[in-house]
Coordinates of C-alpha atoms in Angstrom, one line a residue:
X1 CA 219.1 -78.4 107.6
X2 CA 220.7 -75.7 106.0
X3 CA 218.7 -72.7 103.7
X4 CA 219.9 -74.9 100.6
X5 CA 218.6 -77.9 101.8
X6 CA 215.2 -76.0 102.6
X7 CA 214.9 -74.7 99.0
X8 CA 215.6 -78.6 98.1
X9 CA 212.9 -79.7 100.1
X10 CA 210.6 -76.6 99.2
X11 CA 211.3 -78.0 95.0
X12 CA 210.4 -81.7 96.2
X13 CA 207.6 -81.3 97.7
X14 CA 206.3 -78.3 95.0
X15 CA 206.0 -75.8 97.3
X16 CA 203.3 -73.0 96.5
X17 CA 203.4 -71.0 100.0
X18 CA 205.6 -70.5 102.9
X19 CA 204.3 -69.9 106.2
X20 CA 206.2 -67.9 108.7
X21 CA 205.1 -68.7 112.6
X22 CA 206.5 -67.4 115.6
X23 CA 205.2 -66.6 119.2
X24 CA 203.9 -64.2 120.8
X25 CA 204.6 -63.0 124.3
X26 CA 201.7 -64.6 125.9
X27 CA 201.7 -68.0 124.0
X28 CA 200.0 -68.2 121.2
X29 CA 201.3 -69.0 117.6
X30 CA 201.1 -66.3 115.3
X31 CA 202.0 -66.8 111.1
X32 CA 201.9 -65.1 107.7
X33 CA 202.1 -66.5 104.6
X34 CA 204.4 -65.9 101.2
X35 CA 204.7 -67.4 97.8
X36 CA 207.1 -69.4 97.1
X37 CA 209.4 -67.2 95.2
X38 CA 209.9 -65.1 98.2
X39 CA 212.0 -68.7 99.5
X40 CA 215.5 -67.6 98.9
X41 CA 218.7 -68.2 101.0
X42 CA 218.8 -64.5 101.0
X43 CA 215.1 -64.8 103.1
X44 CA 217.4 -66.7 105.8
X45 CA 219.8 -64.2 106.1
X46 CA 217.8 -60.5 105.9
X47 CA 214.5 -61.9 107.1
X48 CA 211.0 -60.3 106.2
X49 CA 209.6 -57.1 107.9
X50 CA 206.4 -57.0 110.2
X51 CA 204.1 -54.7 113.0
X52 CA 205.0 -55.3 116.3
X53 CA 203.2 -53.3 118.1
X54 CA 200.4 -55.5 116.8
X55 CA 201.6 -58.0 119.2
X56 CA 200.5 -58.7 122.4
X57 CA 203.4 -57.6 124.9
X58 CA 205.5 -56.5 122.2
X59 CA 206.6 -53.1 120.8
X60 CA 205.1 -49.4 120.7
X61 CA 203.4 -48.6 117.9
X62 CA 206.4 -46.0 117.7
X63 CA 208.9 -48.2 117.0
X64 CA 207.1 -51.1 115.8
X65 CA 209.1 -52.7 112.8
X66 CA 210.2 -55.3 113.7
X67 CA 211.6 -58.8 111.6
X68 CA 211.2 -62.3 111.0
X69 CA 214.2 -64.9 110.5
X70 CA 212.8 -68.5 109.5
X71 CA 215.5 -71.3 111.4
X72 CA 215.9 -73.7 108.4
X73 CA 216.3 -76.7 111.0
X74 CA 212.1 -76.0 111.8
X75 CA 211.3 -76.2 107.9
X76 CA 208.3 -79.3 108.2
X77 CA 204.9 -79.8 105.6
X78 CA 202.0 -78.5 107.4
X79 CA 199.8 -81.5 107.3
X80 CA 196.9 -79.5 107.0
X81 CA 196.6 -76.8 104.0
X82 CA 195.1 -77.5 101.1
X83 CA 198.0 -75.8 99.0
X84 CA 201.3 -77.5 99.4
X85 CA 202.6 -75.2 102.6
X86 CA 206.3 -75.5 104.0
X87 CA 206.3 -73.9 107.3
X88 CA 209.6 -72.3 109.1
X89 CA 209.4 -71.5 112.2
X90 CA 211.0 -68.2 113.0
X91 CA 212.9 -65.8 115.6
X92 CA 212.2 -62.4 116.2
X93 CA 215.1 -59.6 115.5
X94 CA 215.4 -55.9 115.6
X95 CA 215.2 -55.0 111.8
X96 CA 218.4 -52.4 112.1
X97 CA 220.8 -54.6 114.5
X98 CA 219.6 -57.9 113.6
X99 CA 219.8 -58.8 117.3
X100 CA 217.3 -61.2 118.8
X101 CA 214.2 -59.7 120.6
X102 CA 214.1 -59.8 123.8
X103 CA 210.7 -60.2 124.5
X104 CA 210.8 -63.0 122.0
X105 CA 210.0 -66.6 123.8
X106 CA 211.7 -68.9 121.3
X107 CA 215.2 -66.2 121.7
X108 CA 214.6 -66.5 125.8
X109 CA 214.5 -70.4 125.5
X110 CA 218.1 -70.2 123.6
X111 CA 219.6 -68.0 125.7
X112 CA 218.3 -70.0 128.8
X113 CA 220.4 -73.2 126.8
X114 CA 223.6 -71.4 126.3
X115 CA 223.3 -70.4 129.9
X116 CA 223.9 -73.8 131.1
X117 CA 226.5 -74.6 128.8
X118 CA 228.4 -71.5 130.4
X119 CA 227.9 -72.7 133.5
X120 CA 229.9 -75.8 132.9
X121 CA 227.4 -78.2 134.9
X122 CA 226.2 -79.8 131.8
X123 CA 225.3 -79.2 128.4
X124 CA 221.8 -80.4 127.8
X125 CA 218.5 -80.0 129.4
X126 CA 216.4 -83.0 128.8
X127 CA 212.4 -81.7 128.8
X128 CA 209.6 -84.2 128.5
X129 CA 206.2 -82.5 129.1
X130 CA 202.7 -84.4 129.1
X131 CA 199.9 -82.3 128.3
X132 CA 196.5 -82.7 128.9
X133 CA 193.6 -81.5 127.1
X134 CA 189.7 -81.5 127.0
X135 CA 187.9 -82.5 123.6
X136 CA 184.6 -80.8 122.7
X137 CA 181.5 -81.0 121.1
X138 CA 180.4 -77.7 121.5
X139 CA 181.6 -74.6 123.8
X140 CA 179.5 -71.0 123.7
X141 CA 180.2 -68.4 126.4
X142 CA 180.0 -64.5 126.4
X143 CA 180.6 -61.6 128.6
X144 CA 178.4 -58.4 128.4
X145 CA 177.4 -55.8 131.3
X146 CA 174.5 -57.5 131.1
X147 CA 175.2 -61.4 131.2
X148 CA 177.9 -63.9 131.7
X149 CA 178.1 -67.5 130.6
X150 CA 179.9 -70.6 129.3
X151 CA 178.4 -73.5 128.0
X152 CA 180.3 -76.7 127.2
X153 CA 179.3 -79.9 125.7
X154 CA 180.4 -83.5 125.4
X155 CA 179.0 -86.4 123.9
X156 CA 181.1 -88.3 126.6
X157 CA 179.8 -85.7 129.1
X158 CA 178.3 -88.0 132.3
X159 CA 175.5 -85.3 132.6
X160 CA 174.0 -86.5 129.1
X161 CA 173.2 -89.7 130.3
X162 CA 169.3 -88.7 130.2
X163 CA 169.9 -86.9 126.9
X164 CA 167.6 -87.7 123.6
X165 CA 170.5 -88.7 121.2
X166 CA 168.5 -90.7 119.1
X167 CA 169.3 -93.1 120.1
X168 CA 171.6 -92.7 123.6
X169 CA 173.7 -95.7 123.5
X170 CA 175.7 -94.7 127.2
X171 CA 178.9 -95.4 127.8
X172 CA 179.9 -92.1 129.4
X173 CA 182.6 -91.9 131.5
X174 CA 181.9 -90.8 135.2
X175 CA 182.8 -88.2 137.0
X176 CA 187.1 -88.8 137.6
X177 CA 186.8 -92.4 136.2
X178 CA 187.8 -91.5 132.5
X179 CA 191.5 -92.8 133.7
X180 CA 192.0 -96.3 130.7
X181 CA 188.6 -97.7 130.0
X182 CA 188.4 -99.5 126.6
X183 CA 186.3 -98.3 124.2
X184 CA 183.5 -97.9 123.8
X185 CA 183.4 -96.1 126.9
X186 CA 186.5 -94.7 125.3
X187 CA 185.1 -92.9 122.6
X188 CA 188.0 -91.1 121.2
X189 CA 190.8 -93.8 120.9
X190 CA 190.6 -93.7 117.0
X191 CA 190.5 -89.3 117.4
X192 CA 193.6 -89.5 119.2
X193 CA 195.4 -92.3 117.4
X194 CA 195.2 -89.9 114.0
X195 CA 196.5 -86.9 116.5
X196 CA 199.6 -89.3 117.3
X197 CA 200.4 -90.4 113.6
X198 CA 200.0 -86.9 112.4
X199 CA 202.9 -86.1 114.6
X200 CA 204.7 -88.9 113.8
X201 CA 205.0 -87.9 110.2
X202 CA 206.3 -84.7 111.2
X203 CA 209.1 -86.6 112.9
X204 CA 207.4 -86.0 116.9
X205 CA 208.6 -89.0 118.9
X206 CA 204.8 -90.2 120.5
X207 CA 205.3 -92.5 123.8
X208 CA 201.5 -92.6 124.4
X209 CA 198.0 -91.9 124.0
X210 CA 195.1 -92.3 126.4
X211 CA 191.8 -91.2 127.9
X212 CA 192.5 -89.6 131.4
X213 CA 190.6 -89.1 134.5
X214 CA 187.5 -86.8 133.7
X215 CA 184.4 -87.3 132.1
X216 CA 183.7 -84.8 128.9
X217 CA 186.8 -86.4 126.3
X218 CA 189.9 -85.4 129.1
X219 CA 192.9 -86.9 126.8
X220 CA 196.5 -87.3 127.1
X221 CA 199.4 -87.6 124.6
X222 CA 203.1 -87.7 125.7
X223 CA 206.0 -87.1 123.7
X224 CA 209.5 -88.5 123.6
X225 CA 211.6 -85.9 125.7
X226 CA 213.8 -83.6 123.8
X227 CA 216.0 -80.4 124.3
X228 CA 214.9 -77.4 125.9
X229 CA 214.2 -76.0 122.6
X230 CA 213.4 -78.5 120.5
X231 CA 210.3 -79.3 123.1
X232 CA 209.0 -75.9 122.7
X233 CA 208.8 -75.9 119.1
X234 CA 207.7 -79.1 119.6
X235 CA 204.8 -78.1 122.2
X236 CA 203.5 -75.5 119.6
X237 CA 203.0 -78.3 116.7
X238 CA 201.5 -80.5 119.7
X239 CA 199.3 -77.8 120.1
X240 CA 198.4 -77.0 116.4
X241 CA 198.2 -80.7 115.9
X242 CA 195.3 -81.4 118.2
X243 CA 193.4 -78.3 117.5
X244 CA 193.1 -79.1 113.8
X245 CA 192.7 -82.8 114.1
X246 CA 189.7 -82.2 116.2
X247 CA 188.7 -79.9 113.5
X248 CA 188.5 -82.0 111.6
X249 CA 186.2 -84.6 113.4
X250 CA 184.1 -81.3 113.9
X251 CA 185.2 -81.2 117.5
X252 CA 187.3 -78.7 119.4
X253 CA 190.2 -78.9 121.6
X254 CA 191.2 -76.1 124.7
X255 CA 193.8 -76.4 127.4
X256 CA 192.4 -74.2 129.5
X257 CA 193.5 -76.1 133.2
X258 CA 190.0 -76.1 134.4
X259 CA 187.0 -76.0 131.6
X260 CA 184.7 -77.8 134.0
X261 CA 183.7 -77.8 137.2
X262 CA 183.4 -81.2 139.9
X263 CA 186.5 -82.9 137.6
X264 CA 189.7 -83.2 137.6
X265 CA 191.6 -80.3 135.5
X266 CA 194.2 -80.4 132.9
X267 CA 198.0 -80.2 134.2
X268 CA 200.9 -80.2 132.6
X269 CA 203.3 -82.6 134.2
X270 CA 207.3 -81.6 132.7
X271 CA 209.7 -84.2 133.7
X272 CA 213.4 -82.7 133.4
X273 CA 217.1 -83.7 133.6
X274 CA 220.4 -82.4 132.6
X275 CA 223.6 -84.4 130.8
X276 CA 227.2 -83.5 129.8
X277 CA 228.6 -85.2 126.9
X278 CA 226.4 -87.6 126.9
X279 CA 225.8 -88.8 130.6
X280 CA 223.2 -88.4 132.3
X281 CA 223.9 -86.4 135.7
X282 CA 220.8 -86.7 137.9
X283 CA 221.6 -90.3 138.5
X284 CA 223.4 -91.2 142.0
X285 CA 223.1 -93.1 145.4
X286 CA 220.9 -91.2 146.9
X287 CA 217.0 -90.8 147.5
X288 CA 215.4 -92.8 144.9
X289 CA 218.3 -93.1 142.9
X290 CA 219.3 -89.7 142.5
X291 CA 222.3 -87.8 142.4
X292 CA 223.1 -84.6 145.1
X293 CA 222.8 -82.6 141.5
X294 CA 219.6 -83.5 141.5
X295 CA 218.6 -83.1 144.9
X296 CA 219.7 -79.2 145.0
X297 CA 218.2 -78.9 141.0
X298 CA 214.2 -79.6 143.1
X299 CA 215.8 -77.5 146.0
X300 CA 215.6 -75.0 143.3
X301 CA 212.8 -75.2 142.1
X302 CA 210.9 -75.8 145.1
X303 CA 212.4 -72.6 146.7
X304 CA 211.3 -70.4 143.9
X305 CA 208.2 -72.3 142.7
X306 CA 205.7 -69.5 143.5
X307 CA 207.5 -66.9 141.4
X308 CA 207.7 -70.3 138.4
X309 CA 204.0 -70.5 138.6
X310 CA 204.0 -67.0 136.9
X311 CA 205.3 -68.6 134.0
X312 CA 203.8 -72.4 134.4
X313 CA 200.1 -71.4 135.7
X314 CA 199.9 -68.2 133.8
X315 CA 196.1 -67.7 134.0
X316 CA 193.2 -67.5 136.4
X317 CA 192.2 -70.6 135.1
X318 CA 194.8 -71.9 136.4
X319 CA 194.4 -71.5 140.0
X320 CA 190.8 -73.2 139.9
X321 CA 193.0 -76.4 139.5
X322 CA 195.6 -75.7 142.0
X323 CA 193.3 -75.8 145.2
X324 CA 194.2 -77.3 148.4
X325 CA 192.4 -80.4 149.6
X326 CA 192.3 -81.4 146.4
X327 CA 194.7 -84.4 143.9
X328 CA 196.1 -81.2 142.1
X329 CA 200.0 -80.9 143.5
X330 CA 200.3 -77.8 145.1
X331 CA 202.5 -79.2 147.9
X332 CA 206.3 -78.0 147.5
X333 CA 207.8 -81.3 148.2
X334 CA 208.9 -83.9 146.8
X335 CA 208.9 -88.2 146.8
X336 CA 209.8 -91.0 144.9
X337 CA 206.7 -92.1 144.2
X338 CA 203.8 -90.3 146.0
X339 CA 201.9 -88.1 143.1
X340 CA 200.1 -85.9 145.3
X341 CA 203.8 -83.7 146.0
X342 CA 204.6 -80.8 143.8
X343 CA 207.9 -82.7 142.9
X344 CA 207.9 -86.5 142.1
X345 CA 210.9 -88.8 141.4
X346 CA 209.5 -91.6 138.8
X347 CA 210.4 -94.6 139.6
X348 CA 209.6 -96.7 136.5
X349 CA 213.0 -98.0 135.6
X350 CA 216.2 -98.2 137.4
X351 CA 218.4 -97.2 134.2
X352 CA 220.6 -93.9 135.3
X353 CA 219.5 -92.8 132.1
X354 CA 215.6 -92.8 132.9
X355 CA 216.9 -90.5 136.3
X356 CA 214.8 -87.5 136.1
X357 CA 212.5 -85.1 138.2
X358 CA 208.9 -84.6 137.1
X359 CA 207.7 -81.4 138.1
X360 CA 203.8 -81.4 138.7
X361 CA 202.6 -78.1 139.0
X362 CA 203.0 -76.8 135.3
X363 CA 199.7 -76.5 133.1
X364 CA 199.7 -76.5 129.4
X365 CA 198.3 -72.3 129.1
X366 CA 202.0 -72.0 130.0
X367 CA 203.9 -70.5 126.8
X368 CA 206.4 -73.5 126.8
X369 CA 209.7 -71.6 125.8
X370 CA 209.2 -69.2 128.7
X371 CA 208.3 -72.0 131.5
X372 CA 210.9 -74.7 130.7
X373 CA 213.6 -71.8 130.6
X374 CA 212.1 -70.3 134.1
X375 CA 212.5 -73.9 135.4
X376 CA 215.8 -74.3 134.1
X377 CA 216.9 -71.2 135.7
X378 CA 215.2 -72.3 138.9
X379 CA 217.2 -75.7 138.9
X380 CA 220.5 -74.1 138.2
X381 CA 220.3 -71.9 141.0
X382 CA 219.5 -74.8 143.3
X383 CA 222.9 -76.6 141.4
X384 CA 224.9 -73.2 142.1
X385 CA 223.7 -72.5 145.5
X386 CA 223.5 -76.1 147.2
X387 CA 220.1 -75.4 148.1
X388 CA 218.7 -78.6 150.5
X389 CA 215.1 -79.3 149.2
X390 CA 214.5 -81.1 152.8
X391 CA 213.3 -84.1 153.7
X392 CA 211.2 -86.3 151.3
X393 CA 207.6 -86.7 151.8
X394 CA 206.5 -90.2 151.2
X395 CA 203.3 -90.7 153.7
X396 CA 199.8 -89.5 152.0
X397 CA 200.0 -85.5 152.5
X398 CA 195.5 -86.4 152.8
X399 CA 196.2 -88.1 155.6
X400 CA 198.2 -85.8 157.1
X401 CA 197.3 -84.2 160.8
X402 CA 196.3 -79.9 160.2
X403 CA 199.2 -79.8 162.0
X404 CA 201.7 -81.8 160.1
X405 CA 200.4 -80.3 156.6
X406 CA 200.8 -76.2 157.8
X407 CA 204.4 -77.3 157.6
X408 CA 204.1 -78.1 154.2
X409 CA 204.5 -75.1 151.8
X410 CA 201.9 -74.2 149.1
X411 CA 202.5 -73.4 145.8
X412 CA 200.9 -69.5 144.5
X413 CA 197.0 -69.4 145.1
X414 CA 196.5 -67.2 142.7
X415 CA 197.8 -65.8 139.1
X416 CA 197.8 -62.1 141.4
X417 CA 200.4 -64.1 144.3
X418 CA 202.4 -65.6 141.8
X419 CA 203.3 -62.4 140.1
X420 CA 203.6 -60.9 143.1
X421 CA 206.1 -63.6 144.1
X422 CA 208.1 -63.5 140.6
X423 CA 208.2 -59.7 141.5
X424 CA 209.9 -60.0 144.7
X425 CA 211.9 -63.2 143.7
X426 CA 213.5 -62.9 139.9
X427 CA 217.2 -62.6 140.6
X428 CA 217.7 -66.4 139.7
X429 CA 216.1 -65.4 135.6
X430 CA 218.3 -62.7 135.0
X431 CA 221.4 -64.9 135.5
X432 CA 223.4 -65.5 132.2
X433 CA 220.9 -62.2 131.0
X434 CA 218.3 -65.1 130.1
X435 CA 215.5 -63.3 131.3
X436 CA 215.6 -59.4 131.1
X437 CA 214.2 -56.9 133.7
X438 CA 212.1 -55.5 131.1
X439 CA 210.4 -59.0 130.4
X440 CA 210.3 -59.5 133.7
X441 CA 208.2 -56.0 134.3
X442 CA 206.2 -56.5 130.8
X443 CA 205.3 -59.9 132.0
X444 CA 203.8 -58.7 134.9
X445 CA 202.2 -55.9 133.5
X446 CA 200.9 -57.4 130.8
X447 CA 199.2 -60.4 133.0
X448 CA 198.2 -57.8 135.8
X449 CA 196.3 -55.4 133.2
X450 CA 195.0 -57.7 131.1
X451 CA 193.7 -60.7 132.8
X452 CA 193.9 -60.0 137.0
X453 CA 192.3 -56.3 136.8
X454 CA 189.3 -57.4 134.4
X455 CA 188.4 -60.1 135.9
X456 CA 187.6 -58.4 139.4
X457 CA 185.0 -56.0 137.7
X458 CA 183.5 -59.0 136.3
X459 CA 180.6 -60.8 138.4
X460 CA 180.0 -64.0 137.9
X461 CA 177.6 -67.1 137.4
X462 CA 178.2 -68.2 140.5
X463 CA 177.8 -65.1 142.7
X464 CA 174.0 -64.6 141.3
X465 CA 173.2 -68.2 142.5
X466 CA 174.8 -67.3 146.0
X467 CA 174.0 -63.5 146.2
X468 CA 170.9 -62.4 144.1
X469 CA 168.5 -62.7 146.9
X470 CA 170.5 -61.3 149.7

């Protein structure tokens, strides 16, 4: 779509306001709004001026101007303003160079793209995330020198079985047995079914929908796999999508990995493959149907996965899913089918094109543009480098002798290790200048200062019921 075909569709659909939406260094979408009038193919070109230093990561207030320029091929409806809205999304430039930012995640994500293409191994990387996410009823919590709680609430919750609901009519999902029951057991088929269509009629390819594992409204909706870019645009309406859908049902959405405790938490599963002029390259002869590409793309990633989980388990949260002796895959290995390694090889169909790895560490608090491009990067160097990813582990890594399993790396234990990993181990990002030493260092910072540091002065919950009467 070019910036005349954008006015077009902006006279069509009798535009009143255009929103403007972009990311910020952490994740989370960020917009403001114009009239209509201010749509010109001129807006395309010169973009429109804004305060950087007002977000997070970004610029000094010093030298904080910064400017918008909408990418007529993102120009969608929003389906949910009242006043006919046509949003663009945009990428971040220097306002006297016109350059690309970068600290901006969407400009990372491109660069990460033309990177491969320079490399000659192929020219497309496939992405085809599955996010998970809880659905609420209610959620309260605050922090003050003087208290600390959360409170969450689900009609489905198992724990309100002995509620007064006037009347309680049951059918709540157990504890890790939410995985496909019918409703009504399934209470939020019809919830989900209007998230899908929703993203249908913005022109998101939906595969499926369903209820998974744990109690409290866990759900799941996958999308067709796109480009490395595309999904990250496409991650961000996924994101929008649910939030405002659940809205709507006066319900809300988080994707925090681990809202509740006892249950399973919410990954992130990204399945991933790369093709040259059409042809798919990660189909071969060897281990389930793979090609040696393939096998050094997970040698790749498994090598550098602790300094990945900076970027795909970027919270604390995140590292109250990923515990050991747990189904969550923190075991850097890989197999064909078994779901409890880091690394899985699907095995559904046998068509080269369907030949892909499914990388099962990654939660959806990641800021997609910055994780699938850190992945990418990881894969390539695995391509470039030959790098072995070892034997396959196909035997269940529960069953496995202490013995057998201290030979079987772990992924980062904490948001604090994995930065210190992506600290010591970052050479493979800067390839192709995809990642900058500066994000790198602002990433680091940013995460260390903001969310590691605090949370240590913080007691918890927890440690009153275990320490107040020491």
């Amino acid at each position: 779509m070019t910036p005349a075909d954008v006015l077009k569709l902006a006279d069509e659909k009798n535009v009143r306001m255009v929103d403007l939406r972009f990311l910020d260094f952490v994740g989370i979408w960020q917009h403001f709004t114009v009239p209509r009038c201010e749509l010109t193919e001129d807006l395309f070109e010169d973009g429109l001026g804004f305060d950087g230093s007002s977000i997070r990561g970004w610029q000094p207030i010093h030298a904080s101007d910064m400017i918008v320029l909408p990418d007529p091929s993102t120009a969608v409806m929003d389906p949910f303003m009242e006043v006919p809205t046509l949003v663009l999304i945009c990428d971040i430039a220097d306002p006297m160079t016109k350059e690309g930012y970068s600290r901006d995640p969407r400009f990372i994500a491109k660069k990460a793209e033309k990177y491969l293409q320079s490399t000659g191994i192929g020219d497309t990387i496939y992405i085809g995330p599955e996010p998970e996410f809880f659905i609420f009823d209610d959620i309260r919590f605050s922090q003050g020198s003087d208290h600390s709680f959360y409170f969450v609430d689900s009609v489905e919750g198992i724990w309100n079985t002995g509620r007064d609901e006037g009347p309680n009519l049951g059918y709540k999902p157990r504890h890790k047995e939410g995985y496909f029951p019918v409703p009504p057991t399934d209470s939020q088929h019809d919830l989900r079914t209007e998230m899908c269509l929703v993203m249908e009629d913005l022109g998101i390819v939906v595969e499926c929908q369903h209820h998974e594992v744990a109690t409290a409204g866990q759900a799941e909706i996958d999308m067709r796999f796109e480009s490395l870019l595309k999904m990250g645009d496409q991650l961000m309406w996924f994101k929008y999508i649910v939030k405002n859908v659940a809205r709507r049902w006066n319900k809300t959405v988080t994707f925090m990995p681990k809202p509740l405790a006892g249950d399973n938490g919410t990954g992130m599963h990204t399945h991933q493959s790369i093709w040259k002029d059409g042809k798919p390259l990660f189909a071969g002869d060897g281990y389930g149907g793979m090609s040696e590409m393939a096998m050094h793309y997970i040698g790749g990633i498994l090598k550098h996965a602790k300094a990945l989980n900076a970027f795909t388990n970027p919270t604390t949260n995140s590292y109250k899913r990923l515990v050991p002796g747990f189904e969550a895959p923190i075991n850097l290995a890989y197999s064909s089918r078994n779901r409890s390694a880091s690394i899985r090889l699907p095995m559904y169909s046998t068509s080269p094109k369907a030949k892909r790895i499914e990388v099962r560490f990654p939660d959806p608090s990641c800021n997609g543009y910055l994780a699938f491009a850190a992945m990418l990067m990881a894969g390539l160097d695995g391509i470039q480098n030959k790098i072995d990813p070892g034997d396959p582990l196909d035997k269940d890594i529960y069953g496995l002798s202490p013995e057998e399993l201290a030979k079987v790396p772990h992924a980062a234990g904490s948001l604090e290790e994995a930065l210190d990993a992506l600290k010591d181990d970052h050479d493979f990002l800067l390839k192709g200048d995809v990642f900058t030493q500066d994000v790198i260092d602002t990433w680091i910072k940013y995460k260390m200062e903001n969310e590691v540091k605090p949370l240590r002065l913080q007691p918890s919950p927890g440690e009153f019921e275990l320490y107040f009467d020491i």
